[in-house]
């Protein structure tokens, strides 16, 4: 089996142009999506109109080079991208369209040489199923 986490078919294991996920750097959650008809009635009873469920992952990466950082940001900057992850309700992996939430990364190290290449640490963001 190939590495279970991929963005646009590129594994997040550090062996390619994208950085590696931290050990235990992926957290799964599942969100219920309700219609506009969901709410409480005048008696205070909840009336829920559940439309579907959507998967969400919080991803955190090991420190990475400027090139890997830029490649990852480029891969997730579109309106959507392909995300492959372990199937939470079955076996193997599943690939679906996702979008990205806010991105956050402190500068880990600044290279003061002529190249000016930096090292980014602990880049993290959420990816949410479309």
PDB file of N, CA and C in Angstrom, residues 13-119:
ATOM      1  N   UNK A  13       5.000  12.292   2.489  1.00  0.00           N
ATOM      2  CA  UNK A  13       5.966  11.535   3.286  1.00  0.00           C
ATOM      3  C   UNK A  13       7.374  12.122   3.226  1.00  0.00           C
ATOM      4  N   UNK A  14       7.537  13.278   2.577  1.00  0.00           N
ATOM      5  CA  UNK A  14       8.840  13.927   2.501  1.00  0.00           C
ATOM      6  C   UNK A  14       9.755  13.380   1.423  1.00  0.00           C
ATOM      7  N   UNK A  15       9.291  12.377   0.662  1.00  0.00           N
ATOM      8  CA  UNK A  15      10.142  11.769  -0.365  1.00  0.00           C
ATOM      9  C   UNK A  15      10.025  12.481  -1.708  1.00  0.00           C
ATOM     10  N   UNK A  16       9.204  13.506  -1.761  1.00  0.00           N
ATOM     11  CA  UNK A  16       8.951  14.174  -3.037  1.00  0.00           C
ATOM     12  C   UNK A  16       9.124  15.676  -2.880  1.00  0.00           C
ATOM     13  N   UNK A  17       8.433  16.419  -3.698  1.00  0.00           N
ATOM     14  CA  UNK A  17       8.528  17.881  -3.681  1.00  0.00           C
ATOM     15  C   UNK A  17       7.723  18.503  -2.548  1.00  0.00           C
ATOM     16  N   UNK A  18       6.915  17.702  -1.854  1.00  0.00           N
ATOM     17  CA  UNK A  18       6.102  18.203  -0.731  1.00  0.00           C
ATOM     18  C   UNK A  18       6.705  17.742   0.590  1.00  0.00           C
ATOM     19  N   UNK A  19       6.503  18.512   1.661  1.00  0.00           N
ATOM     20  CA  UNK A  19       7.049  18.114   2.967  1.00  0.00           C
ATOM     21  C   UNK A  19       6.298  16.931   3.559  1.00  0.00           C
ATOM     22  N   UNK A  20       6.891  16.384   4.602  1.00  0.00           N
ATOM     23  CA  UNK A  20       6.295  15.243   5.302  1.00  0.00           C
ATOM     24  C   UNK A  20       5.377  15.711   6.421  1.00  0.00           C
ATOM     25  N   UNK A  21       4.335  14.928   6.659  1.00  0.00           N
ATOM     26  CA  UNK A  21       3.499  15.157   7.837  1.00  0.00           C
ATOM     27  C   UNK A  21       4.311  14.832   9.090  1.00  0.00           C
ATOM     28  N   UNK A  22       4.066  15.553  10.167  1.00  0.00           N
ATOM     29  CA  UNK A  22       4.679  15.219  11.448  1.00  0.00           C
ATOM     30  C   UNK A  22       4.150  13.863  11.901  1.00  0.00           C
ATOM     31  N   UNK A  23       4.909  13.191  12.753  1.00  0.00           N
ATOM     32  CA  UNK A  23       4.414  11.987  13.394  1.00  0.00           C
ATOM     33  C   UNK A  23       3.164  12.381  14.176  1.00  0.00           C
ATOM     34  N   UNK A  24       2.071  11.711  13.965  1.00  0.00           N
ATOM     35  CA  UNK A  24       0.770  12.036  14.540  1.00  0.00           C
ATOM     36  C   UNK A  24       0.332  13.446  14.153  1.00  0.00           C
ATOM     37  N   UNK A  25       0.680  13.852  12.922  1.00  0.00           N
ATOM     38  CA  UNK A  25       0.368  15.190  12.441  1.00  0.00           C
ATOM     39  C   UNK A  25      -0.910  15.269  11.633  1.00  0.00           C
ATOM     40  N   UNK A  26      -1.752  14.274  11.749  1.00  0.00           N
ATOM     41  CA  UNK A  26      -3.036  14.298  11.045  1.00  0.00           C
ATOM     42  C   UNK A  26      -4.139  13.924  12.028  1.00  0.00           C
ATOM     43  N   UNK A  27      -5.133  14.811  12.158  1.00  0.00           N
ATOM     44  CA  UNK A  27      -6.265  14.563  13.049  1.00  0.00           C
ATOM     45  C   UNK A  27      -7.551  14.626  12.238  1.00  0.00           C
ATOM     46  N   UNK A  28      -8.385  13.621  12.418  1.00  0.00           N
ATOM     47  CA  UNK A  28      -9.628  13.485  11.652  1.00  0.00           C
ATOM     48  C   UNK A  28     -10.825  13.965  12.458  1.00  0.00           C
ATOM     49  N   UNK A  29     -11.761  14.610  11.769  1.00  0.00           N
ATOM     50  CA  UNK A  29     -13.067  14.893  12.355  1.00  0.00           C
ATOM     51  C   UNK A  29     -14.121  14.797  11.258  1.00  0.00           C
ATOM     52  N   UNK A  30     -15.357  14.632  11.653  1.00  0.00           N
ATOM     53  CA  UNK A  30     -16.465  14.499  10.709  1.00  0.00           C
ATOM     54  C   UNK A  30     -17.530  15.512  11.106  1.00  0.00           C
ATOM     55  N   UNK A  31     -17.971  16.291  10.137  1.00  0.00           N
ATOM     56  CA  UNK A  31     -18.919  17.359  10.414  1.00  0.00           C
ATOM     57  C   UNK A  31     -20.271  17.045   9.800  1.00  0.00           C
ATOM     58  N   UNK A  32     -21.334  17.262  10.571  1.00  0.00           N
ATOM     59  CA  UNK A  32     -22.683  17.163  10.035  1.00  0.00           C
ATOM     60  C   UNK A  32     -23.050  18.487   9.372  1.00  0.00           C
ATOM     61  N   UNK A  33     -23.697  18.399   8.231  1.00  0.00           N
ATOM     62  CA  UNK A  33     -24.133  19.598   7.512  1.00  0.00           C
ATOM     63  C   UNK A  33     -25.656  19.621   7.535  1.00  0.00           C
ATOM     64  N   UNK A  34     -26.217  20.664   8.147  1.00  0.00           N
ATOM     65  CA  UNK A  34     -27.659  20.808   8.288  1.00  0.00           C
ATOM     66  C   UNK A  34     -28.205  21.798   7.262  1.00  0.00           C
ATOM     67  N   UNK A  35     -29.479  21.658   6.944  1.00  0.00           N
ATOM     68  CA  UNK A  35     -30.127  22.611   6.036  1.00  0.00           C
ATOM     69  C   UNK A  35     -30.512  23.868   6.813  1.00  0.00           C
ATOM     70  N   UNK A  36     -30.974  24.865   6.096  1.00  0.00           N
ATOM     71  CA  UNK A  36     -31.436  26.107   6.720  1.00  0.00           C
ATOM     72  C   UNK A  36     -32.687  25.872   7.561  1.00  0.00           C
ATOM     73  N   UNK A  37     -33.356  24.732   7.394  1.00  0.00           N
ATOM     74  CA  UNK A  37     -34.568  24.408   8.153  1.00  0.00           C
ATOM     75  C   UNK A  37     -34.264  23.876   9.548  1.00  0.00           C
ATOM     76  N   UNK A  38     -33.011  23.692   9.876  1.00  0.00           N
ATOM     77  CA  UNK A  38     -32.627  23.188  11.195  1.00  0.00           C
ATOM     78  C   UNK A  38     -32.724  24.302  12.228  1.00  0.00           C
ATOM     79  N   UNK A  39     -33.242  23.965  13.385  1.00  0.00           N
ATOM     80  CA  UNK A  39     -33.350  24.944  14.472  1.00  0.00           C
ATOM     81  C   UNK A  39     -34.325  24.458  15.524  1.00  0.00           C
ATOM     82  N   UNK A  40     -34.601  25.289  16.501  1.00  0.00           N
ATOM     83  CA  UNK A  40     -35.532  24.939  17.576  1.00  0.00           C
ATOM     84  C   UNK A  40     -36.899  25.535  17.285  1.00  0.00           C
ATOM     85  N   UNK A  41     -37.924  24.753  17.599  1.00  0.00           N
ATOM     86  CA  UNK A  41     -39.282  25.279  17.429  1.00  0.00           C
ATOM     87  C   UNK A  41     -39.670  26.088  18.662  1.00  0.00           C
ATOM     88  N   UNK A  42     -40.898  26.569  18.702  1.00  0.00           N
ATOM     89  CA  UNK A  42     -41.318  27.443  19.804  1.00  0.00           C
ATOM     90  C   UNK A  42     -41.381  26.725  21.141  1.00  0.00           C
ATOM     91  N   UNK A  43     -41.458  25.408  21.116  1.00  0.00           N
ATOM     92  CA  UNK A  43     -41.450  24.640  22.353  1.00  0.00           C
ATOM     93  C   UNK A  43     -40.021  24.325  22.813  1.00  0.00           C
ATOM     94  N   UNK A  44     -39.038  24.751  22.022  1.00  0.00           N
ATOM     95  CA  UNK A  44     -37.645  24.506  22.385  1.00  0.00           C
ATOM     96  C   UNK A  44     -37.107  23.178  21.898  1.00  0.00           C
ATOM     97  N   UNK A  45     -37.935  22.425  21.173  1.00  0.00           N
ATOM     98  CA  UNK A  45     -37.493  21.125  20.664  1.00  0.00           C
ATOM     99  C   UNK A  45     -36.651  21.336  19.410  1.00  0.00           C
ATOM    100  N   UNK A  46     -35.549  20.605  19.341  1.00  0.00           N
ATOM    101  CA  UNK A  46     -34.661  20.719  18.184  1.00  0.00           C
ATOM    102  C   UNK A  46     -35.247  19.968  17.001  1.00  0.00           C
ATOM    103  N   UNK A  47     -35.340  20.657  15.889  1.00  0.00           N
ATOM    104  CA  UNK A  47     -35.770  20.060  14.620  1.00  0.00           C
ATOM    105  C   UNK A  47     -34.544  20.071  13.718  1.00  0.00           C
ATOM    106  N   UNK A  48     -34.034  18.904  13.417  1.00  0.00           N
ATOM    107  CA  UNK A  48     -32.787  18.821  12.648  1.00  0.00           C
ATOM    108  C   UNK A  48     -33.049  18.223  11.282  1.00  0.00           C
ATOM    109  N   UNK A  49     -32.570  18.928  10.277  1.00  0.00           N
ATOM    110  CA  UNK A  49     -32.634  18.450   8.898  1.00  0.00           C
ATOM    111  C   UNK A  49     -31.199  18.244   8.430  1.00  0.00           C
ATOM    112  N   UNK A  50     -30.672  17.051   8.708  1.00  0.00           N
ATOM    113  CA  UNK A  50     -29.301  16.700   8.354  1.00  0.00           C
ATOM    114  C   UNK A  50     -29.224  16.390   6.867  1.00  0.00           C
ATOM    115  N   UNK A  51     -28.354  17.109   6.159  1.00  0.00           N
ATOM    116  CA  UNK A  51     -28.198  16.906   4.718  1.00  0.00           C
ATOM    117  C   UNK A  51     -27.153  15.837   4.428  1.00  0.00           C
ATOM    118  N   UNK A  52     -25.986  15.970   5.053  1.00  0.00           N
ATOM    119  CA  UNK A  52     -24.883  15.041   4.780  1.00  0.00           C
ATOM    120  C   UNK A  52     -23.817  15.197   5.855  1.00  0.00           C
ATOM    121  N   UNK A  53     -22.766  14.429   5.724  1.00  0.00           N
ATOM    122  CA  UNK A  53     -21.575  14.550   6.567  1.00  0.00           C
ATOM    123  C   UNK A  53     -20.388  14.843   5.664  1.00  0.00           C
ATOM    124  N   UNK A  54     -19.427  15.599   6.181  1.00  0.00           N
ATOM    125  CA  UNK A  54     -18.206  15.927   5.446  1.00  0.00           C
ATOM    126  C   UNK A  54     -17.003  15.641   6.325  1.00  0.00           C
ATOM    127  N   UNK A  55     -15.928  15.142   5.702  1.00  0.00           N
ATOM    128  CA  UNK A  55     -14.687  14.843   6.416  1.00  0.00           C
ATOM    129  C   UNK A  55     -13.813  16.087   6.498  1.00  0.00           C
ATOM    130  N   UNK A  56     -13.071  16.175   7.600  1.00  0.00           N
ATOM    131  CA  UNK A  56     -12.146  17.279   7.812  1.00  0.00           C
ATOM    132  C   UNK A  56     -10.877  16.725   8.451  1.00  0.00           C
ATOM    133  N   UNK A  57      -9.727  17.185   7.981  1.00  0.00           N
ATOM    134  CA  UNK A  57      -8.446  16.774   8.536  1.00  0.00           C
ATOM    135  C   UNK A  57      -7.648  18.004   8.943  1.00  0.00           C
ATOM    136  N   UNK A  58      -7.041  17.974  10.102  1.00  0.00           N
ATOM    137  CA  UNK A  58      -6.061  18.980  10.519  1.00  0.00           C
ATOM    138  C   UNK A  58      -4.696  18.373  10.238  1.00  0.00           C
ATOM    139  N   UNK A  59      -3.900  19.039   9.407  1.00  0.00           N
ATOM    140  CA  UNK A  59      -2.592  18.533   9.012  1.00  0.00           C
ATOM    141  C   UNK A  59      -1.493  19.425   9.565  1.00  0.00           C
ATOM    142  N   UNK A  60      -0.416  18.806  10.062  1.00  0.00           N
ATOM    143  CA  UNK A  60       0.744  19.554  10.544  1.00  0.00           C
ATOM    144  C   UNK A  60       1.993  18.884   9.991  1.00  0.00           C
ATOM    145  N   UNK A  61       2.928  19.704   9.515  1.00  0.00           N
ATOM    146  CA  UNK A  61       4.097  19.203   8.800  1.00  0.00           C
ATOM    147  C   UNK A  61       5.383  19.441   9.575  1.00  0.00           C
ATOM    148  N   UNK A  62       6.397  18.617   9.278  1.00  0.00           N
ATOM    149  CA  UNK A  62       7.732  18.786   9.853  1.00  0.00           C
ATOM    150  C   UNK A  62       8.353  20.038   9.232  1.00  0.00           C
ATOM    151  N   UNK A  63       9.403  20.595   9.851  1.00  0.00           N
ATOM    152  CA  UNK A  63      10.087  21.722   9.221  1.00  0.00           C
ATOM    153  C   UNK A  63      10.482  21.372   7.782  1.00  0.00           C
ATOM    154  N   UNK A  64      10.350  22.349   6.904  1.00  0.00           N
ATOM    155  CA  UNK A  64      10.610  22.073   5.492  1.00  0.00           C
ATOM    156  C   UNK A  64      11.334  23.239   4.835  1.00  0.00           C
ATOM    157  N   UNK A  65      11.881  22.961   3.674  1.00  0.00           N
ATOM    158  CA  UNK A  65      12.617  23.974   2.924  1.00  0.00           C
ATOM    159  C   UNK A  65      11.661  24.975   2.293  1.00  0.00           C
ATOM    160  N   UNK A  66      12.211  26.072   1.843  1.00  0.00           N
ATOM    161  CA  UNK A  66      11.432  27.084   1.137  1.00  0.00           C
ATOM    162  C   UNK A  66      10.747  26.482  -0.088  1.00  0.00           C
ATOM    163  N   UNK A  67      11.451  25.616  -0.809  1.00  0.00           N
ATOM    164  CA  UNK A  67      10.885  24.998  -2.013  1.00  0.00           C
ATOM    165  C   UNK A  67       9.698  24.111  -1.674  1.00  0.00           C
ATOM    166  N   UNK A  68       9.843  23.238  -0.662  1.00  0.00           N
ATOM    167  CA  UNK A  68       8.731  22.369  -0.267  1.00  0.00           C
ATOM    168  C   UNK A  68       7.549  23.196   0.238  1.00  0.00           C
ATOM    169  N   UNK A  69       7.841  24.242   1.004  1.00  0.00           N
ATOM    170  CA  UNK A  69       6.793  25.127   1.530  1.00  0.00           C
ATOM    171  C   UNK A  69       6.018  25.760   0.372  1.00  0.00           C
ATOM    172  N   UNK A  70       6.733  26.313  -0.587  1.00  0.00           N
ATOM    173  CA  UNK A  70       6.095  26.949  -1.744  1.00  0.00           C
ATOM    174  C   UNK A  70       5.309  25.938  -2.573  1.00  0.00           C
ATOM    175  N   UNK A  71       5.859  24.744  -2.755  1.00  0.00           N
ATOM    176  CA  UNK A  71       5.150  23.703  -3.522  1.00  0.00           C
ATOM    177  C   UNK A  71       3.841  23.301  -2.845  1.00  0.00           C
ATOM    178  N   UNK A  72       3.871  23.172  -1.527  1.00  0.00           N
ATOM    179  CA  UNK A  72       2.663  22.788  -0.802  1.00  0.00           C
ATOM    180  C   UNK A  72       1.615  23.890  -0.875  1.00  0.00           C
ATOM    181  N   UNK A  73       2.034  25.136  -0.652  1.00  0.00           N
ATOM    182  CA  UNK A  73       1.078  26.240  -0.745  1.00  0.00           C
ATOM    183  C   UNK A  73       0.464  26.315  -2.136  1.00  0.00           C
ATOM    184  N   UNK A  74       1.266  26.092  -3.154  1.00  0.00           N
ATOM    185  CA  UNK A  74       0.761  26.113  -4.526  1.00  0.00           C
ATOM    186  C   UNK A  74      -0.257  24.995  -4.752  1.00  0.00           C
ATOM    187  N   UNK A  75       0.006  23.823  -4.178  1.00  0.00           N
ATOM    188  CA  UNK A  75      -0.878  22.668  -4.363  1.00  0.00           C
ATOM    189  C   UNK A  75      -2.247  22.865  -3.723  1.00  0.00           C
ATOM    190  N   UNK A  76      -2.329  23.660  -2.654  1.00  0.00           N
ATOM    191  CA  UNK A  76      -3.591  23.828  -1.916  1.00  0.00           C
ATOM    192  C   UNK A  76      -4.247  25.181  -2.147  1.00  0.00           C
ATOM    193  N   UNK A  77      -3.661  26.027  -2.978  1.00  0.00           N
ATOM    194  CA  UNK A  77      -4.178  27.387  -3.161  1.00  0.00           C
ATOM    195  C   UNK A  77      -5.394  27.491  -4.075  1.00  0.00           C
ATOM    196  N   UNK A  78      -5.704  26.473  -4.848  1.00  0.00           N
ATOM    197  CA  UNK A  78      -6.850  26.546  -5.744  1.00  0.00           C
ATOM    198  C   UNK A  78      -8.167  26.445  -4.997  1.00  0.00           C
ATOM    199  N   UNK A  79      -9.240  26.545  -5.748  1.00  0.00           N
ATOM    200  CA  UNK A  79     -10.581  26.417  -5.155  1.00  0.00           C
ATOM    201  C   UNK A  79     -10.776  25.031  -4.547  1.00  0.00           C
ATOM    202  N   UNK A  80     -10.137  24.021  -5.124  1.00  0.00           N
ATOM    203  CA  UNK A  80     -10.181  22.664  -4.581  1.00  0.00           C
ATOM    204  C   UNK A  80      -8.969  21.893  -5.073  1.00  0.00           C
ATOM    205  N   UNK A  81      -8.719  20.765  -4.435  1.00  0.00           N
ATOM    206  CA  UNK A  81      -7.616  19.881  -4.815  1.00  0.00           C
ATOM    207  C   UNK A  81      -7.988  18.465  -4.407  1.00  0.00           C
ATOM    208  N   UNK A  82      -7.265  17.518  -4.930  1.00  0.00           N
ATOM    209  CA  UNK A  82      -7.483  16.103  -4.638  1.00  0.00           C
ATOM    210  C   UNK A  82      -6.734  15.747  -3.357  1.00  0.00           C
ATOM    211  N   UNK A  83      -7.438  15.108  -2.399  1.00  0.00           N
ATOM    212  CA  UNK A  83      -6.820  14.692  -1.147  1.00  0.00           C
ATOM    213  C   UNK A  83      -7.126  13.226  -0.915  1.00  0.00           C
ATOM    214  N   UNK A  84      -6.080  12.447  -0.684  1.00  0.00           N
ATOM    215  CA  UNK A  84      -6.196  11.012  -0.417  1.00  0.00           C
ATOM    216  C   UNK A  84      -5.851  10.775   1.047  1.00  0.00           C
ATOM    217  N   UNK A  85      -6.659   9.942   1.724  1.00  0.00           N
ATOM    218  CA  UNK A  85      -6.475   9.717   3.154  1.00  0.00           C
ATOM    219  C   UNK A  85      -7.022   8.342   3.529  1.00  0.00           C
ATOM    220  N   UNK A  86      -6.635   7.822   4.715  1.00  0.00           N
ATOM    221  CA  UNK A  86      -7.161   6.523   5.148  1.00  0.00           C
ATOM    222  C   UNK A  86      -8.683   6.589   5.257  1.00  0.00           C
ATOM    223  N   UNK A  87      -9.353   5.577   4.754  1.00  0.00           N
ATOM    224  CA  UNK A  87     -10.809   5.528   4.769  1.00  0.00           C
ATOM    225  C   UNK A  87     -11.309   5.330   6.204  1.00  0.00           C
ATOM    226  N   UNK A  88     -11.986   6.323   6.789  1.00  0.00           N
ATOM    227  CA  UNK A  88     -12.428   6.200   8.174  1.00  0.00           C
ATOM    228  C   UNK A  88     -13.603   5.236   8.360  1.00  0.00           C
ATOM    229  N   UNK A  89     -14.296   4.887   7.295  1.00  0.00           N
ATOM    230  CA  UNK A  89     -15.465   4.016   7.415  1.00  0.00           C
ATOM    231  C   UNK A  89     -15.281   2.681   6.711  1.00  0.00           C
ATOM    232  N   UNK A  90     -14.064   2.381   6.307  1.00  0.00           N
ATOM    233  CA  UNK A  90     -13.798   1.124   5.612  1.00  0.00           C
ATOM    234  C   UNK A  90     -12.311   0.859   5.569  1.00  0.00           C
ATOM    235  N   UNK A  91     -11.893   0.117   4.561  1.00  0.00           N
ATOM    236  CA  UNK A  91     -10.475  -0.200   4.450  1.00  0.00           C
ATOM    237  C   UNK A  91      -9.849   0.589   3.307  1.00  0.00           C
ATOM    238  N   UNK A  92      -8.530   0.595   3.266  1.00  0.00           N
ATOM    239  CA  UNK A  92      -7.809   1.268   2.198  1.00  0.00           C
ATOM    240  C   UNK A  92      -7.857   2.782   2.341  1.00  0.00           C
ATOM    241  N   UNK A  93      -7.781   3.450   1.213  1.00  0.00           N
ATOM    242  CA  UNK A  93      -7.814   4.907   1.195  1.00  0.00           C
ATOM    243  C   UNK A  93      -8.971   5.391   0.339  1.00  0.00           C
ATOM    244  N   UNK A  94      -9.281   6.664   0.484  1.00  0.00           N
ATOM    245  CA  UNK A  94     -10.322   7.309  -0.309  1.00  0.00           C
ATOM    246  C   UNK A  94      -9.747   8.627  -0.833  1.00  0.00           C
ATOM    247  N   UNK A  95     -10.137   9.023  -2.030  1.00  0.00           N
ATOM    248  CA  UNK A  95      -9.701  10.287  -2.619  1.00  0.00           C
ATOM    249  C   UNK A  95     -10.929  11.105  -2.958  1.00  0.00           C
ATOM    250  N   UNK A  96     -10.940  12.353  -2.466  1.00  0.00           N
ATOM    251  CA  UNK A  96     -12.069  13.259  -2.700  1.00  0.00           C
ATOM    252  C   UNK A  96     -11.551  14.668  -2.930  1.00  0.00           C
ATOM    253  N   UNK A  97     -12.444  15.540  -3.387  1.00  0.00           N
ATOM    254  CA  UNK A  97     -12.110  16.952  -3.554  1.00  0.00           C
ATOM    255  C   UNK A  97     -12.228  17.647  -2.198  1.00  0.00           C
ATOM    256  N   UNK A  98     -11.218  18.427  -1.859  1.00  0.00           N
ATOM    257  CA  UNK A  98     -11.156  19.172  -0.604  1.00  0.00           C
ATOM    258  C   UNK A  98     -10.779  20.619  -0.902  1.00  0.00           C
ATOM    259  N   UNK A  99     -11.004  21.479   0.087  1.00  0.00           N
ATOM    260  CA  UNK A  99     -10.479  22.842   0.038  1.00  0.00           C
ATOM    261  C   UNK A  99      -9.719  23.087   1.331  1.00  0.00           C
ATOM    262  N   UNK A 100      -8.939  24.166   1.363  1.00  0.00           N
ATOM    263  CA  UNK A 100      -8.055  24.421   2.489  1.00  0.00           C
ATOM    264  C   UNK A 100      -8.529  25.614   3.310  1.00  0.00           C
ATOM    265  N   UNK A 101      -8.410  25.479   4.630  1.00  0.00           N
ATOM    266  CA  UNK A 101      -8.682  26.583   5.533  1.00  0.00           C
ATOM    267  C   UNK A 101      -7.453  27.474   5.664  1.00  0.00           C
ATOM    268  N   UNK A 102      -7.409  28.279   6.706  1.00  0.00           N
ATOM    269  CA  UNK A 102      -6.268  29.173   6.937  1.00  0.00           C
ATOM    270  C   UNK A 102      -4.992  28.370   7.129  1.00  0.00           C
ATOM    271  N   UNK A 103      -3.893  28.939   6.634  1.00  0.00           N
ATOM    272  CA  UNK A 103      -2.583  28.308   6.768  1.00  0.00           C
ATOM    273  C   UNK A 103      -1.765  29.091   7.799  1.00  0.00           C
ATOM    274  N   UNK A 104      -0.975  28.368   8.592  1.00  0.00           N
ATOM    275  CA  UNK A 104      -0.159  29.008   9.614  1.00  0.00           C
ATOM    276  C   UNK A 104       1.188  28.310   9.688  1.00  0.00           C
ATOM    277  N   UNK A 105       2.286  29.102   9.731  1.00  0.00           N
ATOM    278  CA  UNK A 105       3.621  28.514   9.841  1.00  0.00           C
ATOM    279  C   UNK A 105       4.608  29.544  10.369  1.00  0.00           C
ATOM    280  N   UNK A 106       5.244  29.246  11.499  1.00  0.00           N
ATOM    281  CA  UNK A 106       6.301  30.149  11.958  1.00  0.00           C
ATOM    282  C   UNK A 106       7.571  29.927  11.130  1.00  0.00           C
ATOM    283  N   UNK A 107       8.384  30.977  11.014  1.00  0.00           N
ATOM    284  CA  UNK A 107       9.692  30.810  10.383  1.00  0.00           C
ATOM    285  C   UNK A 107      10.561  30.068  11.385  1.00  0.00           C
ATOM    286  N   UNK A 108      11.106  28.951  10.966  1.00  0.00           N
ATOM    287  CA  UNK A 108      11.882  28.084  11.843  1.00  0.00           C
ATOM    288  C   UNK A 108      13.340  28.531  11.888  1.00  0.00           C
ATOM    289  N   UNK A 109      13.872  28.895  10.736  1.00  0.00           N
ATOM    290  CA  UNK A 109      15.276  29.285  10.639  1.00  0.00           C
ATOM    291  C   UNK A 109      15.426  30.171   9.415  1.00  0.00           C
ATOM    292  N   UNK A 110      16.185  31.229   9.552  1.00  0.00           N
ATOM    293  CA  UNK A 110      16.452  32.099   8.423  1.00  0.00           C
ATOM    294  C   UNK A 110      17.903  31.912   8.004  1.00  0.00           C
ATOM    295  N   UNK A 111      18.101  31.578   6.735  1.00  0.00           N
ATOM    296  CA  UNK A 111      19.438  31.416   6.183  1.00  0.00           C
ATOM    297  C   UNK A 111      19.951  32.799   5.792  1.00  0.00           C
ATOM    298  N   UNK A 112      21.021  33.242   6.404  1.00  0.00           N
ATOM    299  CA  UNK A 112      21.551  34.577   6.146  1.00  0.00           C
ATOM    300  C   UNK A 112      22.598  34.577   5.028  1.00  0.00           C
ATOM    301  N   UNK A 113      22.728  33.459   4.356  1.00  0.00           N
ATOM    302  CA  UNK A 113      23.685  33.397   3.243  1.00  0.00           C
ATOM    303  C   UNK A 113      23.108  34.117   2.032  1.00  0.00           C
ATOM    304  N   UNK A 114      23.871  34.158   0.979  1.00  0.00           N
ATOM    305  CA  UNK A 114      23.453  34.847  -0.248  1.00  0.00           C
ATOM    306  C   UNK A 114      22.193  34.232  -0.851  1.00  0.00           C
ATOM    307  N   UNK A 115      21.980  32.946  -0.612  1.00  0.00           N
ATOM    308  CA  UNK A 115      20.799  32.289  -1.197  1.00  0.00           C
ATOM    309  C   UNK A 115      19.510  32.763  -0.543  1.00  0.00           C
ATOM    310  N   UNK A 116      19.575  33.159   0.719  1.00  0.00           N
ATOM    311  CA  UNK A 116      18.403  33.654   1.423  1.00  0.00           C
ATOM    312  C   UNK A 116      17.311  32.617   1.611  1.00  0.00           C
ATOM    313  N   UNK A 117      17.666  31.338   1.559  1.00  0.00           N
ATOM    314  CA  UNK A 117      16.680  30.272   1.694  1.00  0.00           C
ATOM    315  C   UNK A 117      16.326  30.088   3.162  1.00  0.00           C
ATOM    316  N   UNK A 118      15.043  30.003   3.446  1.00  0.00           N
ATOM    317  CA  UNK A 118      14.593  29.821   4.812  1.00  0.00           C
ATOM    318  C   UNK A 118      14.149  28.399   5.069  1.00  0.00           C
ATOM    319  N   UNK A 119      13.884  28.114   6.304  1.00  0.00           N
ATOM    320  CA  UNK A 119      13.337  26.829   6.701  1.00  0.00           C
ATOM    321  C   UNK A 119      12.073  27.120   7.496  1.00  0.00           C
TER     322      UNK A 119
END
